Amino acid sequence: MPLLLFAAVFALDKLFLLQVARDNLTSWKKIEPPFYASRYDLYDLYRASVPKHRAEGLKVGVILGSSRSAEFNSDGIEATIHRSRTYNFSAPFACPSYWYYWLSRMEKDQVLPDYVILESDGVIFNERAIEYSLGYSYDSKFVYKHIDWNRKRKIDPWKREAGFSFDEAETFFLKQLFAMYRFPPDPRLIRENNETMMLFTPGPGGGPRMWTPIALRNHILSWMGRVNEEKLGGIPNLLSIQLPPDKMREDAENMAGIHLSGYSASPTQISFYRQSLATLYANKVPTVLYYPVVSDAFKAKQATIHPKDWVSEETIEAQVKDIDPSGLFIRLVNPDSQLKCRTFVDSLHLSGSCFPEVEKLLLEQLQIRG
Amino acid sequence: MRFTTLSFLLFFLAVYIVYWTVTGRARLIFILAASVLFYSTWSVGFGLHFVFMVAFTYAIVRWMRITSSNVPFYIGVGLNLANLFLFKYFYLFLELLSDVSGSSIFDALVFNKWLLAQTGYDSIILPLAISFYTFVLVAYLIDLRRGIIPEKHTFLEFSVFAMYFPHLVAGPIIRHSDFFFQLKDLHPEKQQIVRGMFLILTGLVKKVAIADNMLPLFSSIFQNPGSFSGPANLLGTASFSIWVYCDFSGYTDLARGMSLLLGLELPENFKAPFLAKSVRELWRNWHSTLGTWMRDYIYIPLGGSRRGEFRSQMNLLATFTFGGLWHGAHYPYILWGFFHGLMLVIERYLEIASDRLGIFNKSKSRFITGLSDVLKIIVVFFVFMIGVAFFNAINVKSAFVMIGQMFTFAKGMPAPNAETLLLFLVAGMLLNGLQKVKNWPKLSDRTAFTLLFVYGFVVVYLLSKFAPGGKDFLYFQF
C-alpha cells in the first residue's frame, strides 16, 4: 500500500505540469519561470547563429548577468564594437552557477563567444542567489556532474574547485520530480488569473489594456520570443526613470531584504565563478567583469554586511589576478566613479537610459582580437 | 541524511522494497547494513567508531553472561560513558579547569591548535547520535546486570537493536523489552501500515511546514532579548516551545511511522505534552523515553522515593539536572534541567501542603473542574516557556534577561512576524491536541487508501507551498 499511495500521489502531482494548470494556479506576476525558459530558446538561436555570424565576419559576444545587466543592448554595443552581435543571457536573480551552465554548454558545442561581459559583485555570491535558477534552469546531467560530494566547510572555497552542495542538488532534483514543489499551486489564484482587468502591456506599442492576466502572460511569452530574435535577449529601455529619494530608501530596505539578508558567500557560487573565469581565460576570450552600479541607498545597505563575509571588489580583483596574471584577457571594471548618468529605476537597477554610457565605459576595456 | 530529503526518500523506498522481499535472518542482516550505511553517509570514520562501540559492548555482554564478576559490567559502562564524555563534555571539562586554574593550557583555542597540529582536525567533533546510542547500550548492560534480560541475543539482533536507523539519531530511546520480541515475527500488518503512513505524513507537516518555517521568525528575540518587549519575549518562548515540539515530535512521528512500515513498533515519545495539567504529567508526556531512562537508571539507583520525602525530591532534582547536562556541555542546559527539577519539587510540596490543609476540596462542579484544568494547562505551559528561556539562551545572563523581560512586561521592540507566529502556535497546539486521540478507527482497505491519498496530497501541497530550505532536527546536535 505505501508504494501504491506514493505512486498515486506522484502521478497526480504531474497534472500540475500541464500548462493549463500552471496558467490558472500560479501567479501571473511571476515572470521568472517563462523568462528563464526563454533563455533556452535564446541559446538555440545563439548556437545556430554563431557559425553564420562568423562566416559573415561578425564578432559574437555574450552577456552573463542578472536583471541588472538585462538592458545591455546589442545595437548599442555595436556602436563601440563594430560588426558585432551580442547575445544577452541575463536573467532575474541569476548567479555564477547559472552563467557557468551556459558557458559550459557553449564550450561543449564549440560556440564560445569572441567577448564576454560578466556581472561581478558581492550580491551574486549570496547563498540565496541560487534559488531561482535551481527552480527554473540547468539540466539534470549538469547538476549531477557538478555535485560537490566532499564539501568541507573549513577549506577556503576560493582555493578549491567544487560545485553544487548536496542540499542544492537535492532541491533541484526535488523540483524536477515534483511539479507542485517547482510551481506551487494556489487555488485562490484561479479567479484572479481569469479576471479581466486593466494591465500594463510591455514592449513596443504596449501600454494599459483590459485583459486577463493569463492572456497578458501569454503575450509576454511571445514578446520574449521576439526580444530574443530582435534584441538577442537584451531588454533595452532607453527611458530615463528615476525613483524619488524617499521611495529609494524604502526600496533599498526591500532589496536588501531580498538580496542581502543573512548574507553568506556561497562556496557554490564562488566555485562556479572561478570556473567561469578559468574557462574564459583558457580559451583566451576577452572578458569584462562588470561591477554593477547601484544607488547610494543600496550601497549603504551593503556596507552593513561584515567585511569578513562580503565578497568585495578587492577579492574579485585578486581572483582575476590569480587566473589572468597578465591582465590581457580578463578585466574587472567598476564604472561607478566615471559614470555621469545617475538615474535609478530602483535602488538596485540603473535606468536603461544610462546603459549606452556604461557600455562605452566597459567596452573600452575589452581587447577584442581581429 | 535528514529524513526530510529526497535522498532519504529514495533510500527508504529502496530499503522498504528489499526489506519485505528478503526473509528471516537475511532481513535482519539487510536492515543492519542499511543502518550502517545510513550512519556512514554522515561519516565513514565515525560509522566505524559506532560499529566498534556496539561490537565492544556485545563482547562485554557475552563476558557478563559467563562470569558473576562485576568487572565486565564496570568496563562496559565505563567505556561507553567515557566515550560520551570525551566527545560531548570534554570542552566543558576544559572550561572548568581553565576557570579554576586560570591557566592558558586549558584554553579551548590552545587545545584545538595542538589538536590540529597533531591530527589535522581543529576540534573534537560530536559523533552523530552519541547521546542516544550510549543510553541504549548502557541501559542494556544495566538491565543485564539486574537479571531482567534472561534471553540471549545474537550479535546480529543486538546490533540491529543498537543501530536501527529510524530511531538512531534522535530517539525514541528504546529498551530491550521494547524491541527484541518484535524481531521474532516480522510481518506487515495493515493497521500498522495505515498508522505508519499517517504518522509519516503528520511528521512531515510538523517538521517541514511548521518547524522549519517558524525558526527564522523568532530567532532574533533569543539573540538579543533585552531589546525586545516583554510580550515579544513571551511570544518568543511560546514560539520556541511549539517549534521544538513540532521539530522533535515531528521527527519522532517520522521515526515511528517508518518503523511501523517495517513492522516494528517504537515507543511513543510525545503524548500531547502541552495539555498536561502538572509538571509531572508534562514530563510523562514530553520525551517520555528519556524520562523513563532517567527514572530507571539515575533516580532509582540514587534511592528513588525509598529514602523519605526530602531525599526523594533531592534525587529528582539531581536527575533532572543530569537531564539538562545530557543535552550538552552548556551552562544554560544544566540550569534548564535544574529549573524543571525544582518545579517538580515545588509542585510536589504544594500538593502535600494542599492535601494537609484541605485546600482545593475535591468536590467541585464540572465548570470549576474544567476551569481549573484550563488554568493548570496554561500554568504548566508557562513553566515550560520559562524553561525554554534557559534552554535556548546563548548564555546564562541572556536567559535571565529574557525571563526578566517576560515577568516585568518590559518595553522594547515588538516581536517580528507576530501574526505569523501566532498562526503557527495555533497549528502546533492543534497537532499537539491530536495526540490525545488514542484509538485508531478500524478502516476498510479502500477507505484507508482513500483517506491517506487525500491526506497525502494535502501534505504534498502544504510542503510545496511552505517548504523552506531543509533544516536539521534540533535533537541531531545531541
JSON list of N, CA, C and O in Angstrom, two decimals, chain A residues 14-42:
[
{"chain": "A", "resi": 14, "resn": "LYS", "atom": "N", "xyz": [1.87, 15.22, -11.28]},
{"chain": "A", "resi": 14, "resn": "LYS", "atom": "CA", "xyz": [2.29, 15.53, -12.65]},
{"chain": "A", "resi": 14, "resn": "LYS", "atom": "C", "xyz": [1.26, 16.37, -13.41]},
{"chain": "A", "resi": 14, "resn": "LYS", "atom": "O", "xyz": [1.59, 17.05, -14.39]},
{"chain": "A", "resi": 15, "resn": "LEU", "atom": "N", "xyz": [0.02, 16.31, -12.96]},
{"chain": "A", "resi": 15, "resn": "LEU", "atom": "CA", "xyz": [-1.02, 17.13, -13.60]},
{"chain": "A", "resi": 15, "resn": "LEU", "atom": "C", "xyz": [-0.69, 18.61, -13.50]},
{"chain": "A", "resi": 15, "resn": "LEU", "atom": "O", "xyz": [-1.12, 19.43, -14.33]},
{"chain": "A", "resi": 16, "resn": "PHE", "atom": "N", "xyz": [0.08, 18.97, -12.47]},
{"chain": "A", "resi": 16, "resn": "PHE", "atom": "CA", "xyz": [0.39, 20.38, -12.25]},
{"chain": "A", "resi": 16, "resn": "PHE", "atom": "C", "xyz": [1.49, 20.90, -13.17]},
{"chain": "A", "resi": 16, "resn": "PHE", "atom": "O", "xyz": [1.86, 22.06, -13.11]},
{"chain": "A", "resi": 17, "resn": "LEU", "atom": "N", "xyz": [2.02, 19.99, -14.01]},
{"chain": "A", "resi": 17, "resn": "LEU", "atom": "CA", "xyz": [2.97, 20.43, -15.02]},
{"chain": "A", "resi": 17, "resn": "LEU", "atom": "C", "xyz": [2.25, 20.95, -16.26]},
{"chain": "A", "resi": 17, "resn": "LEU", "atom": "O", "xyz": [2.84, 21.67, -17.06]},
{"chain": "A", "resi": 18, "resn": "LEU", "atom": "N", "xyz": [1.00, 20.54, -16.39]},
{"chain": "A", "resi": 18, "resn": "LEU", "atom": "CA", "xyz": [0.25, 20.95, -17.58]},
{"chain": "A", "resi": 18, "resn": "LEU", "atom": "C", "xyz": [0.14, 22.47, -17.63]},
{"chain": "A", "resi": 18, "resn": "LEU", "atom": "O", "xyz": [-0.05, 23.13, -16.60]},
{"chain": "A", "resi": 19, "resn": "GLN", "atom": "N", "xyz": [0.24, 23.02, -18.82]},
{"chain": "A", "resi": 19, "resn": "GLN", "atom": "CA", "xyz": [0.22, 24.47, -18.98]},
{"chain": "A", "resi": 19, "resn": "GLN", "atom": "C", "xyz": [-1.06, 25.08, -18.42]},
{"chain": "A", "resi": 19, "resn": "GLN", "atom": "O", "xyz": [-1.03, 26.13, -17.77]},
{"chain": "A", "resi": 20, "resn": "VAL", "atom": "N", "xyz": [-2.19, 24.40, -18.63]},
{"chain": "A", "resi": 20, "resn": "VAL", "atom": "CA", "xyz": [-3.46, 24.95, -18.15]},
{"chain": "A", "resi": 20, "resn": "VAL", "atom": "C", "xyz": [-3.45, 25.04, -16.62]},
{"chain": "A", "resi": 20, "resn": "VAL", "atom": "O", "xyz": [-3.96, 25.99, -16.03]},
{"chain": "A", "resi": 21, "resn": "ALA", "atom": "N", "xyz": [-2.82, 24.07, -15.97]},
{"chain": "A", "resi": 21, "resn": "ALA", "atom": "CA", "xyz": [-2.75, 24.10, -14.50]},
{"chain": "A", "resi": 21, "resn": "ALA", "atom": "C", "xyz": [-1.84, 25.24, -14.06]},
{"chain": "A", "resi": 21, "resn": "ALA", "atom": "O", "xyz": [-2.17, 26.00, -13.14]},
{"chain": "A", "resi": 22, "resn": "ARG", "atom": "N", "xyz": [-0.71, 25.39, -14.72]},
{"chain": "A", "resi": 22, "resn": "ARG", "atom": "CA", "xyz": [0.23, 26.45, -14.34]},
{"chain": "A", "resi": 22, "resn": "ARG", "atom": "C", "xyz": [-0.35, 27.83, -14.62]},
{"chain": "A", "resi": 22, "resn": "ARG", "atom": "O", "xyz": [-0.18, 28.76, -13.84]},
{"chain": "A", "resi": 23, "resn": "ASP", "atom": "N", "xyz": [-1.05, 27.95, -15.74]},
{"chain": "A", "resi": 23, "resn": "ASP", "atom": "CA", "xyz": [-1.66, 29.25, -16.07]},
{"chain": "A", "resi": 23, "resn": "ASP", "atom": "C", "xyz": [-2.63, 29.70, -14.99]},
{"chain": "A", "resi": 23, "resn": "ASP", "atom": "O", "xyz": [-2.69, 30.87, -14.62]},
{"chain": "A", "resi": 24, "resn": "ASN", "atom": "N", "xyz": [-3.44, 28.72, -14.52]},
{"chain": "A", "resi": 24, "resn": "ASN", "atom": "CA", "xyz": [-4.52, 29.08, -13.61]},
{"chain": "A", "resi": 24, "resn": "ASN", "atom": "C", "xyz": [-4.13, 29.09, -12.14]},
{"chain": "A", "resi": 24, "resn": "ASN", "atom": "O", "xyz": [-4.74, 29.79, -11.34]},
{"chain": "A", "resi": 25, "resn": "LEU", "atom": "N", "xyz": [-3.12, 28.31, -11.78]},
{"chain": "A", "resi": 25, "resn": "LEU", "atom": "CA", "xyz": [-2.83, 28.12, -10.35]},
{"chain": "A", "resi": 25, "resn": "LEU", "atom": "C", "xyz": [-1.58, 28.82, -9.87]},
{"chain": "A", "resi": 25, "resn": "LEU", "atom": "O", "xyz": [-1.27, 28.76, -8.68]},
{"chain": "A", "resi": 26, "resn": "THR", "atom": "N", "xyz": [-0.82, 29.42, -10.77]},
{"chain": "A", "resi": 26, "resn": "THR", "atom": "CA", "xyz": [0.36, 30.17, -10.32]},
{"chain": "A", "resi": 26, "resn": "THR", "atom": "C", "xyz": [0.20, 31.63, -10.68]},
{"chain": "A", "resi": 26, "resn": "THR", "atom": "O", "xyz": [-0.53, 31.98, -11.61]},
{"chain": "A", "resi": 27, "resn": "SER", "atom": "N", "xyz": [0.88, 32.46, -9.92]},
{"chain": "A", "resi": 27, "resn": "SER", "atom": "CA", "xyz": [0.68, 33.90, -10.07]},
{"chain": "A", "resi": 27, "resn": "SER", "atom": "C", "xyz": [1.18, 34.39, -11.42]},
{"chain": "A", "resi": 27, "resn": "SER", "atom": "O", "xyz": [2.29, 34.08, -11.84]},
{"chain": "A", "resi": 28, "resn": "TRP", "atom": "N", "xyz": [0.34, 35.18, -12.09]},
{"chain": "A", "resi": 28, "resn": "TRP", "atom": "CA", "xyz": [0.72, 35.74, -13.38]},
{"chain": "A", "resi": 28, "resn": "TRP", "atom": "C", "xyz": [1.88, 36.74, -13.22]},
{"chain": "A", "resi": 28, "resn": "TRP", "atom": "O", "xyz": [2.59, 37.04, -14.17]},
{"chain": "A", "resi": 29, "resn": "LYS", "atom": "N", "xyz": [2.05, 37.24, -12.00]},
{"chain": "A", "resi": 29, "resn": "LYS", "atom": "CA", "xyz": [3.12, 38.23, -11.77]},
{"chain": "A", "resi": 29, "resn": "LYS", "atom": "C", "xyz": [4.49, 37.56, -11.73]},
{"chain": "A", "resi": 29, "resn": "LYS", "atom": "O", "xyz": [5.51, 38.21, -11.82]},
{"chain": "A", "resi": 30, "resn": "LYS", "atom": "N", "xyz": [4.49, 36.24, -11.62]},
{"chain": "A", "resi": 30, "resn": "LYS", "atom": "CA", "xyz": [5.76, 35.53, -11.52]},
{"chain": "A", "resi": 30, "resn": "LYS", "atom": "C", "xyz": [6.28, 35.28, -12.93]},
{"chain": "A", "resi": 30, "resn": "LYS", "atom": "O", "xyz": [5.99, 34.26, -13.56]},
{"chain": "A", "resi": 31, "resn": "ILE", "atom": "N", "xyz": [7.08, 36.22, -13.42]},
{"chain": "A", "resi": 31, "resn": "ILE", "atom": "CA", "xyz": [7.54, 36.10, -14.81]},
{"chain": "A", "resi": 31, "resn": "ILE", "atom": "C", "xyz": [8.86, 35.37, -14.90]},
{"chain": "A", "resi": 31, "resn": "ILE", "atom": "O", "xyz": [9.34, 35.07, -16.00]},
{"chain": "A", "resi": 32, "resn": "GLU", "atom": "N", "xyz": [9.46, 35.07, -13.73]},
{"chain": "A", "resi": 32, "resn": "GLU", "atom": "CA", "xyz": [10.77, 34.42, -13.80]},
{"chain": "A", "resi": 32, "resn": "GLU", "atom": "C", "xyz": [10.74, 33.08, -14.52]},
{"chain": "A", "resi": 32, "resn": "GLU", "atom": "O", "xyz": [11.63, 32.80, -15.35]},
{"chain": "A", "resi": 33, "resn": "PRO", "atom": "N", "xyz": [9.78, 32.18, -14.26]},
{"chain": "A", "resi": 33, "resn": "PRO", "atom": "CA", "xyz": [9.79, 30.91, -14.98]},
{"chain": "A", "resi": 33, "resn": "PRO", "atom": "C", "xyz": [9.79, 31.07, -16.50]},
{"chain": "A", "resi": 33, "resn": "PRO", "atom": "O", "xyz": [10.67, 30.48, -17.17]},
{"chain": "A", "resi": 34, "resn": "PRO", "atom": "N", "xyz": [8.88, 31.86, -17.10]},
{"chain": "A", "resi": 34, "resn": "PRO", "atom": "CA", "xyz": [8.95, 31.98, -18.57]},
{"chain": "A", "resi": 34, "resn": "PRO", "atom": "C", "xyz": [10.21, 32.70, -19.03]},
{"chain": "A", "resi": 34, "resn": "PRO", "atom": "O", "xyz": [10.73, 32.42, -20.11]},
{"chain": "A", "resi": 35, "resn": "PHE", "atom": "N", "xyz": [10.73, 33.61, -18.19]},
{"chain": "A", "resi": 35, "resn": "PHE", "atom": "CA", "xyz": [11.95, 34.32, -18.59]},
{"chain": "A", "resi": 35, "resn": "PHE", "atom": "C", "xyz": [13.12, 33.34, -18.69]},
{"chain": "A", "resi": 35, "resn": "PHE", "atom": "O", "xyz": [13.87, 33.35, -19.67]},
{"chain": "A", "resi": 36, "resn": "TYR", "atom": "N", "xyz": [13.25, 32.52, -17.65]},
{"chain": "A", "resi": 36, "resn": "TYR", "atom": "CA", "xyz": [14.34, 31.52, -17.68]},
{"chain": "A", "resi": 36, "resn": "TYR", "atom": "C", "xyz": [14.13, 30.53, -18.83]},
{"chain": "A", "resi": 36, "resn": "TYR", "atom": "O", "xyz": [15.08, 30.14, -19.49]},
{"chain": "A", "resi": 37, "resn": "ALA", "atom": "N", "xyz": [12.88, 30.19, -19.07]},
{"chain": "A", "resi": 37, "resn": "ALA", "atom": "CA", "xyz": [12.59, 29.25, -20.17]},
{"chain": "A", "resi": 37, "resn": "ALA", "atom": "C", "xyz": [12.99, 29.87, -21.51]},
{"chain": "A", "resi": 37, "resn": "ALA", "atom": "O", "xyz": [13.49, 29.18, -22.41]},
{"chain": "A", "resi": 38, "resn": "SER", "atom": "N", "xyz": [12.83, 31.19, -21.64]},
{"chain": "A", "resi": 38, "resn": "SER", "atom": "CA", "xyz": [13.14, 31.86, -22.90]},
{"chain": "A", "resi": 38, "resn": "SER", "atom": "C", "xyz": [14.63, 31.84, -23.21]},
{"chain": "A", "resi": 38, "resn": "SER", "atom": "O", "xyz": [15.05, 31.95, -24.37]},
{"chain": "A", "resi": 39, "resn": "ARG", "atom": "N", "xyz": [15.46, 31.66, -22.15]},
{"chain": "A", "resi": 39, "resn": "ARG", "atom": "CA", "xyz": [16.91, 31.62, -22.37]},
{"chain": "A", "resi": 39, "resn": "ARG", "atom": "C", "xyz": [17.31, 30.36, -23.14]},
{"chain": "A", "resi": 39, "resn": "ARG", "atom": "O", "xyz": [18.34, 30.35, -23.83]},
{"chain": "A", "resi": 40, "resn": "TYR", "atom": "N", "xyz": [16.52, 29.30, -23.01]},
{"chain": "A", "resi": 40, "resn": "TYR", "atom": "CA", "xyz": [16.81, 28.08, -23.77]},
{"chain": "A", "resi": 40, "resn": "TYR", "atom": "C", "xyz": [16.57, 28.33, -25.26]},
{"chain": "A", "resi": 40, "resn": "TYR", "atom": "O", "xyz": [17.35, 27.88, -26.11]},
{"chain": "A", "resi": 41, "resn": "ASP", "atom": "N", "xyz": [15.50, 29.06, -25.56]},
{"chain": "A", "resi": 41, "resn": "ASP", "atom": "CA", "xyz": [15.24, 29.42, -26.96]},
{"chain": "A", "resi": 41, "resn": "ASP", "atom": "C", "xyz": [16.36, 30.33, -27.47]},
{"chain": "A", "resi": 41, "resn": "ASP", "atom": "O", "xyz": [16.81, 30.21, -28.62]},
{"chain": "A", "resi": 42, "resn": "LEU", "atom": "N", "xyz": [16.79, 31.22, -26.60]},
{"chain": "A", "resi": 42, "resn": "LEU", "atom": "CA", "xyz": [17.87, 32.13, -26.98]},
{"chain": "A", "resi": 42, "resn": "LEU", "atom": "C", "xyz": [19.14, 31.34, -27.29]},
{"chain": "A", "resi": 42, "resn": "LEU", "atom": "O", "xyz": [19.84, 31.64, -28.26]}
]
